[in-house]
């Protein structure tokens, strides 16, 4: 790798912008069930990338979980269809809304199909949600989606590594992976993980 190259750009999978049809279909479901539209700042992100394309790293399957596409500290950038799943999962078969009418969608999640944890985006800002042990949302950690992405950028480019908490950025097999060095998520590949700062 050339001197001065940014190693965390090696395997950032490119993704096409979300199409108007993808956004319209997901937003129609969201409006029908929850009576609110996508936030404008999320639409602006999808105009650049409509999700992420994960690379198949078969050769690393036996070496631990190197999950490409999870190059943000809170996992994957979800597609419009994926982003509404966690919010709609709050409705039971009788139509009761366990999120009690809260207006949010999930721009980021640990896994594309998961509906158990991630980041929500509401008019109040960006925060964490989980449904592991009941429906729970913490207060917003960032006032806007742009503030969150700028904090990610500053952490990567300037440091400090722990600007966003115990999860710090590092590189393993050319992939940007955030983890807590004291409680690593990676198993065998942890030995190959090198912090960015």
PDB file of C-alpha atoms in Angstrom:
ATOM      1  CA  UNK A   1       0.000   0.000   0.000  1.00  0.00           C
ATOM      2  CA  UNK A   2       1.386   3.428  -0.883  1.00  0.00           C
ATOM      3  CA  UNK A   3       2.614   5.713   1.859  1.00  0.00           C
ATOM      4  CA  UNK A   4      -0.146   8.038   2.936  1.00  0.00           C
ATOM      5  CA  UNK A   5      -2.904   5.767   1.555  1.00  0.00           C
ATOM      6  CA  UNK A   6      -5.976   5.537   3.718  1.00  0.00           C
ATOM      7  CA  UNK A   7      -6.218   1.815   4.562  1.00  0.00           C
ATOM      8  CA  UNK A   8      -9.875   2.049   5.579  1.00  0.00           C
ATOM      9  CA  UNK A   9     -10.792   2.936   2.001  1.00  0.00           C
ATOM     10  CA  UNK A  10      -9.451  -0.347   0.632  1.00  0.00           C
ATOM     11  CA  UNK A  11     -12.679  -2.339   0.785  1.00  0.00           C
ATOM     12  CA  UNK A  12     -15.493   0.139   1.269  1.00  0.00           C
ATOM     13  CA  UNK A  13     -18.056  -1.561  -0.991  1.00  0.00           C
ATOM     14  CA  UNK A  14     -19.632   0.862  -3.423  1.00  0.00           C
ATOM     15  CA  UNK A  15     -23.391   1.037  -3.554  1.00  0.00           C
ATOM     16  CA  UNK A  16     -25.648   2.686  -6.076  1.00  0.00           C
ATOM     17  CA  UNK A  17     -28.064   5.384  -4.919  1.00  0.00           C
ATOM     18  CA  UNK A  18     -31.503   4.201  -3.848  1.00  0.00           C
ATOM     19  CA  UNK A  19     -33.947   4.346  -6.737  1.00  0.00           C
ATOM     20  CA  UNK A  20     -37.098   6.436  -6.659  1.00  0.00           C
ATOM     21  CA  UNK A  21     -39.132   3.207  -6.842  1.00  0.00           C
ATOM     22  CA  UNK A  22     -37.345   1.726  -3.800  1.00  0.00           C
ATOM     23  CA  UNK A  23     -37.940   4.866  -1.758  1.00  0.00           C
ATOM     24  CA  UNK A  24     -41.564   5.244  -2.890  1.00  0.00           C
ATOM     25  CA  UNK A  25     -42.437   1.619  -2.084  1.00  0.00           C
ATOM     26  CA  UNK A  26     -40.892   1.728   1.399  1.00  0.00           C
ATOM     27  CA  UNK A  27     -42.258   5.186   2.181  1.00  0.00           C
ATOM     28  CA  UNK A  28     -45.759   4.124   1.121  1.00  0.00           C
ATOM     29  CA  UNK A  29     -45.641   1.257   3.638  1.00  0.00           C
ATOM     30  CA  UNK A  30     -44.307   3.577   6.326  1.00  0.00           C
ATOM     31  CA  UNK A  31     -47.005   6.195   5.699  1.00  0.00           C
ATOM     32  CA  UNK A  32     -49.744   3.561   5.541  1.00  0.00           C
ATOM     33  CA  UNK A  33     -48.763   1.958   8.855  1.00  0.00           C
ATOM     34  CA  UNK A  34     -47.245   4.854  10.791  1.00  0.00           C
ATOM     35  CA  UNK A  35     -48.445   8.018   9.001  1.00  0.00           C
ATOM     36  CA  UNK A  36     -45.086   9.752   8.535  1.00  0.00           C
ATOM     37  CA  UNK A  37     -42.494  10.015   5.734  1.00  0.00           C
ATOM     38  CA  UNK A  38     -38.745   9.417   5.620  1.00  0.00           C
ATOM     39  CA  UNK A  39     -36.634  12.210   7.128  1.00  0.00           C
ATOM     40  CA  UNK A  40     -35.122  14.497   4.445  1.00  0.00           C
ATOM     41  CA  UNK A  41     -31.530  13.936   5.644  1.00  0.00           C
ATOM     42  CA  UNK A  42     -31.896  10.174   5.205  1.00  0.00           C
ATOM     43  CA  UNK A  43     -33.223  10.728   1.688  1.00  0.00           C
ATOM     44  CA  UNK A  44     -30.099  12.820   1.038  1.00  0.00           C
ATOM     45  CA  UNK A  45     -27.857   9.928   2.159  1.00  0.00           C
ATOM     46  CA  UNK A  46     -29.747   7.465  -0.030  1.00  0.00           C
ATOM     47  CA  UNK A  47     -29.254   9.815  -2.980  1.00  0.00           C
ATOM     48  CA  UNK A  48     -25.547   8.993  -2.589  1.00  0.00           C
ATOM     49  CA  UNK A  49     -25.760   5.330  -1.493  1.00  0.00           C
ATOM     50  CA  UNK A  50     -28.902   3.274  -1.115  1.00  0.00           C
ATOM     51  CA  UNK A  51     -27.339   0.779   1.303  1.00  0.00           C
ATOM     52  CA  UNK A  52     -24.110  -1.188   1.156  1.00  0.00           C
ATOM     53  CA  UNK A  53     -22.933  -4.074  -0.962  1.00  0.00           C
ATOM     54  CA  UNK A  54     -21.241  -6.697   1.167  1.00  0.00           C
ATOM     55  CA  UNK A  55     -18.310  -8.595  -0.318  1.00  0.00           C
ATOM     56  CA  UNK A  56     -18.079 -12.369  -0.033  1.00  0.00           C
ATOM     57  CA  UNK A  57     -14.859 -13.247   1.788  1.00  0.00           C
ATOM     58  CA  UNK A  58     -15.083 -17.046   1.691  1.00  0.00           C
ATOM     59  CA  UNK A  59     -11.390 -17.401   2.396  1.00  0.00           C
ATOM     60  CA  UNK A  60     -11.935 -15.745   5.794  1.00  0.00           C
ATOM     61  CA  UNK A  61     -14.933 -17.799   6.906  1.00  0.00           C
ATOM     62  CA  UNK A  62     -12.773 -20.008   9.085  1.00  0.00           C
ATOM     63  CA  UNK A  63     -10.804 -17.083  10.493  1.00  0.00           C
ATOM     64  CA  UNK A  64     -13.582 -15.230  12.300  1.00  0.00           C
ATOM     65  CA  UNK A  65     -16.260 -12.761  11.373  1.00  0.00           C
ATOM     66  CA  UNK A  66     -14.942 -10.112   9.031  1.00  0.00           C
ATOM     67  CA  UNK A  67     -18.215  -8.507   8.019  1.00  0.00           C
ATOM     68  CA  UNK A  68     -17.623  -6.275   5.007  1.00  0.00           C
ATOM     69  CA  UNK A  69     -20.058  -3.436   4.631  1.00  0.00           C
ATOM     70  CA  UNK A  70     -20.084  -2.828   8.393  1.00  0.00           C
ATOM     71  CA  UNK A  71     -17.553  -0.017   8.096  1.00  0.00           C
ATOM     72  CA  UNK A  72     -19.571   2.331  10.317  1.00  0.00           C
ATOM     73  CA  UNK A  73     -19.394   1.967  14.110  1.00  0.00           C
ATOM     74  CA  UNK A  74     -23.073   0.983  14.206  1.00  0.00           C
ATOM     75  CA  UNK A  75     -23.089  -1.509  11.362  1.00  0.00           C
ATOM     76  CA  UNK A  76     -24.673  -1.385   7.937  1.00  0.00           C
ATOM     77  CA  UNK A  77     -26.275   1.483   6.076  1.00  0.00           C
ATOM     78  CA  UNK A  78     -29.723  -0.010   5.504  1.00  0.00           C
ATOM     79  CA  UNK A  79     -31.761   0.260   2.318  1.00  0.00           C
ATOM     80  CA  UNK A  80     -35.158   2.011   2.353  1.00  0.00           C
ATOM     81  CA  UNK A  81     -36.974  -1.338   2.650  1.00  0.00           C
ATOM     82  CA  UNK A  82     -34.658  -2.565   5.417  1.00  0.00           C
ATOM     83  CA  UNK A  83     -34.885   0.696   7.352  1.00  0.00           C
ATOM     84  CA  UNK A  84     -38.625   0.413   7.994  1.00  0.00           C
ATOM     85  CA  UNK A  85     -38.586  -3.218   9.181  1.00  0.00           C
ATOM     86  CA  UNK A  86     -37.607  -2.479  12.801  1.00  0.00           C
ATOM     87  CA  UNK A  87     -40.278   0.212  13.140  1.00  0.00           C
ATOM     88  CA  UNK A  88     -43.004  -1.945  11.592  1.00  0.00           C
ATOM     89  CA  UNK A  89     -41.932  -4.920  13.724  1.00  0.00           C
ATOM     90  CA  UNK A  90     -43.335  -2.989  16.682  1.00  0.00           C
ATOM     91  CA  UNK A  91     -46.901  -3.804  15.597  1.00  0.00           C
ATOM     92  CA  UNK A  92     -48.474  -7.029  16.825  1.00  0.00           C
ATOM     93  CA  UNK A  93     -51.102  -9.056  14.960  1.00  0.00           C
ATOM     94  CA  UNK A  94     -53.906  -7.006  16.532  1.00  0.00           C
ATOM     95  CA  UNK A  95     -52.330  -3.743  15.385  1.00  0.00           C
ATOM     96  CA  UNK A  96     -51.025  -2.616  18.778  1.00  0.00           C
ATOM     97  CA  UNK A  97     -47.916  -0.435  18.348  1.00  0.00           C
ATOM     98  CA  UNK A  98     -45.335  -1.251  21.001  1.00  0.00           C
ATOM     99  CA  UNK A  99     -43.336   1.800  19.924  1.00  0.00           C
ATOM    100  CA  UNK A 100     -46.367   3.891  20.947  1.00  0.00           C
ATOM    101  CA  UNK A 101     -46.533   5.979  17.792  1.00  0.00           C
ATOM    102  CA  UNK A 102     -42.931   7.182  17.891  1.00  0.00           C
ATOM    103  CA  UNK A 103     -41.890   8.483  14.469  1.00  0.00           C
ATOM    104  CA  UNK A 104     -38.556   6.911  13.545  1.00  0.00           C
ATOM    105  CA  UNK A 105     -36.802   4.706  11.008  1.00  0.00           C
ATOM    106  CA  UNK A 106     -33.536   2.770  11.292  1.00  0.00           C
ATOM    107  CA  UNK A 107     -30.816   4.032   8.939  1.00  0.00           C
ATOM    108  CA  UNK A 108     -28.189   1.697  10.465  1.00  0.00           C
ATOM    109  CA  UNK A 109     -28.336  -1.863  11.790  1.00  0.00           C
ATOM    110  CA  UNK A 110     -25.981  -4.658  12.762  1.00  0.00           C
ATOM    111  CA  UNK A 111     -27.453  -6.955  10.122  1.00  0.00           C
ATOM    112  CA  UNK A 112     -29.567  -6.217   7.096  1.00  0.00           C
ATOM    113  CA  UNK A 113     -32.430  -8.496   8.145  1.00  0.00           C
ATOM    114  CA  UNK A 114     -32.204  -7.959  11.910  1.00  0.00           C
ATOM    115  CA  UNK A 115     -35.008  -6.230  13.756  1.00  0.00           C
ATOM    116  CA  UNK A 116     -33.447  -6.336  17.214  1.00  0.00           C
ATOM    117  CA  UNK A 117     -30.931  -3.450  17.488  1.00  0.00           C
ATOM    118  CA  UNK A 118     -29.489  -0.482  15.633  1.00  0.00           C
ATOM    119  CA  UNK A 119     -29.700   3.280  15.342  1.00  0.00           C
ATOM    120  CA  UNK A 120     -32.982   5.134  14.924  1.00  0.00           C
ATOM    121  CA  UNK A 121     -33.467   8.502  13.237  1.00  0.00           C
ATOM    122  CA  UNK A 122     -36.301  10.737  14.393  1.00  0.00           C
ATOM    123  CA  UNK A 123     -36.964  14.469  14.394  1.00  0.00           C
ATOM    124  CA  UNK A 124     -35.153  14.567  17.769  1.00  0.00           C
ATOM    125  CA  UNK A 125     -31.963  13.067  16.336  1.00  0.00           C
ATOM    126  CA  UNK A 126     -30.068   9.796  16.052  1.00  0.00           C
ATOM    127  CA  UNK A 127     -29.976   7.293  18.911  1.00  0.00           C
ATOM    128  CA  UNK A 128     -29.902   3.603  19.746  1.00  0.00           C
ATOM    129  CA  UNK A 129     -32.896   1.273  19.855  1.00  0.00           C
ATOM    130  CA  UNK A 130     -33.242  -2.372  20.818  1.00  0.00           C
ATOM    131  CA  UNK A 131     -35.973  -4.958  21.146  1.00  0.00           C
ATOM    132  CA  UNK A 132     -33.878  -7.661  22.858  1.00  0.00           C
ATOM    133  CA  UNK A 133     -35.784  -7.367  26.142  1.00  0.00           C
ATOM    134  CA  UNK A 134     -38.764  -5.232  25.237  1.00  0.00           C
ATOM    135  CA  UNK A 135     -38.958  -2.144  23.075  1.00  0.00           C
ATOM    136  CA  UNK A 136     -36.366   0.400  24.183  1.00  0.00           C
ATOM    137  CA  UNK A 137     -34.975   3.645  22.743  1.00  0.00           C
ATOM    138  CA  UNK A 138     -32.341   5.757  24.433  1.00  0.00           C
ATOM    139  CA  UNK A 139     -32.183   9.511  24.017  1.00  0.00           C
ATOM    140  CA  UNK A 140     -30.567  10.852  20.854  1.00  0.00           C
ATOM    141  CA  UNK A 141     -26.762  10.721  20.872  1.00  0.00           C
ATOM    142  CA  UNK A 142     -26.442  12.967  17.804  1.00  0.00           C
ATOM    143  CA  UNK A 143     -28.726  15.872  16.848  1.00  0.00           C
ATOM    144  CA  UNK A 144     -28.739  14.935  13.140  1.00  0.00           C
ATOM    145  CA  UNK A 145     -27.629  12.212  10.765  1.00  0.00           C
ATOM    146  CA  UNK A 146     -25.070  14.651   9.339  1.00  0.00           C
ATOM    147  CA  UNK A 147     -23.592  15.201  12.826  1.00  0.00           C
ATOM    148  CA  UNK A 148     -23.171  11.453  13.253  1.00  0.00           C
ATOM    149  CA  UNK A 149     -21.457  11.000   9.877  1.00  0.00           C
ATOM    150  CA  UNK A 150     -19.192  13.989  10.557  1.00  0.00           C
ATOM    151  CA  UNK A 151     -18.187  12.448  13.906  1.00  0.00           C
ATOM    152  CA  UNK A 152     -17.358   9.188  12.130  1.00  0.00           C
ATOM    153  CA  UNK A 153     -15.245  11.135   9.617  1.00  0.00           C
ATOM    154  CA  UNK A 154     -13.396  13.048  12.321  1.00  0.00           C
ATOM    155  CA  UNK A 155     -12.745   9.864  14.290  1.00  0.00           C
ATOM    156  CA  UNK A 156     -11.236   8.178  11.243  1.00  0.00           C
ATOM    157  CA  UNK A 157      -9.260  11.134   9.935  1.00  0.00           C
ATOM    158  CA  UNK A 158      -8.191  12.942  13.097  1.00  0.00           C
ATOM    159  CA  UNK A 159      -8.851  10.759  16.132  1.00  0.00           C
ATOM    160  CA  UNK A 160      -8.938  10.235  18.954  1.00  0.00           C
ATOM    161  CA  UNK A 161      -9.872   6.616  18.307  1.00  0.00           C
ATOM    162  CA  UNK A 162     -12.351   6.590  21.205  1.00  0.00           C
ATOM    163  CA  UNK A 163     -14.161   9.790  20.176  1.00  0.00           C
ATOM    164  CA  UNK A 164     -17.345   7.731  19.693  1.00  0.00           C
ATOM    165  CA  UNK A 165     -16.889   5.472  22.709  1.00  0.00           C
ATOM    166  CA  UNK A 166     -15.219   2.144  23.354  1.00  0.00           C
ATOM    167  CA  UNK A 167     -15.740   0.944  19.766  1.00  0.00           C
ATOM    168  CA  UNK A 168     -12.674   2.123  17.847  1.00  0.00           C
ATOM    169  CA  UNK A 169     -11.825   1.809  14.141  1.00  0.00           C
ATOM    170  CA  UNK A 170      -9.286  -0.699  12.902  1.00  0.00           C
ATOM    171  CA  UNK A 171      -8.331  -2.643   9.792  1.00  0.00           C
ATOM    172  CA  UNK A 172      -8.421  -6.411   9.351  1.00  0.00           C
ATOM    173  CA  UNK A 173      -7.828  -8.064   5.953  1.00  0.00           C
ATOM    174  CA  UNK A 174      -8.387  -4.713   4.249  1.00  0.00           C
ATOM    175  CA  UNK A 175     -11.767  -4.126   5.923  1.00  0.00           C
ATOM    176  CA  UNK A 176     -12.640  -1.331   8.328  1.00  0.00           C
ATOM    177  CA  UNK A 177     -14.017  -2.948  11.499  1.00  0.00           C
ATOM    178  CA  UNK A 178     -14.955  -1.087  14.689  1.00  0.00           C
ATOM    179  CA  UNK A 179     -14.538  -2.979  17.929  1.00  0.00           C
ATOM    180  CA  UNK A 180     -13.676  -2.583  21.601  1.00  0.00           C
ATOM    181  CA  UNK A 181     -10.043  -3.711  21.963  1.00  0.00           C
ATOM    182  CA  UNK A 182     -10.775  -4.791  25.560  1.00  0.00           C
ATOM    183  CA  UNK A 183     -13.818  -6.859  24.506  1.00  0.00           C
ATOM    184  CA  UNK A 184     -13.148  -7.739  20.865  1.00  0.00           C
ATOM    185  CA  UNK A 185     -16.005  -8.929  18.665  1.00  0.00           C
ATOM    186  CA  UNK A 186     -13.588 -10.629  16.286  1.00  0.00           C
ATOM    187  CA  UNK A 187     -12.287 -14.063  17.249  1.00  0.00           C
ATOM    188  CA  UNK A 188      -9.308 -15.539  15.379  1.00  0.00           C
ATOM    189  CA  UNK A 189      -8.982 -12.415  13.223  1.00  0.00           C
ATOM    190  CA  UNK A 190      -8.561 -10.144  16.271  1.00  0.00           C
ATOM    191  CA  UNK A 191      -4.813 -10.823  16.178  1.00  0.00           C
ATOM    192  CA  UNK A 192      -4.719  -9.341  12.646  1.00  0.00           C
ATOM    193  CA  UNK A 193      -6.844  -6.302  13.535  1.00  0.00           C
ATOM    194  CA  UNK A 194      -4.818  -3.084  13.648  1.00  0.00           C
ATOM    195  CA  UNK A 195      -6.302   0.141  15.086  1.00  0.00           C
ATOM    196  CA  UNK A 196      -6.385   3.128  12.736  1.00  0.00           C
ATOM    197  CA  UNK A 197      -4.947   5.385  15.485  1.00  0.00           C
TER     198      UNK A 197
END
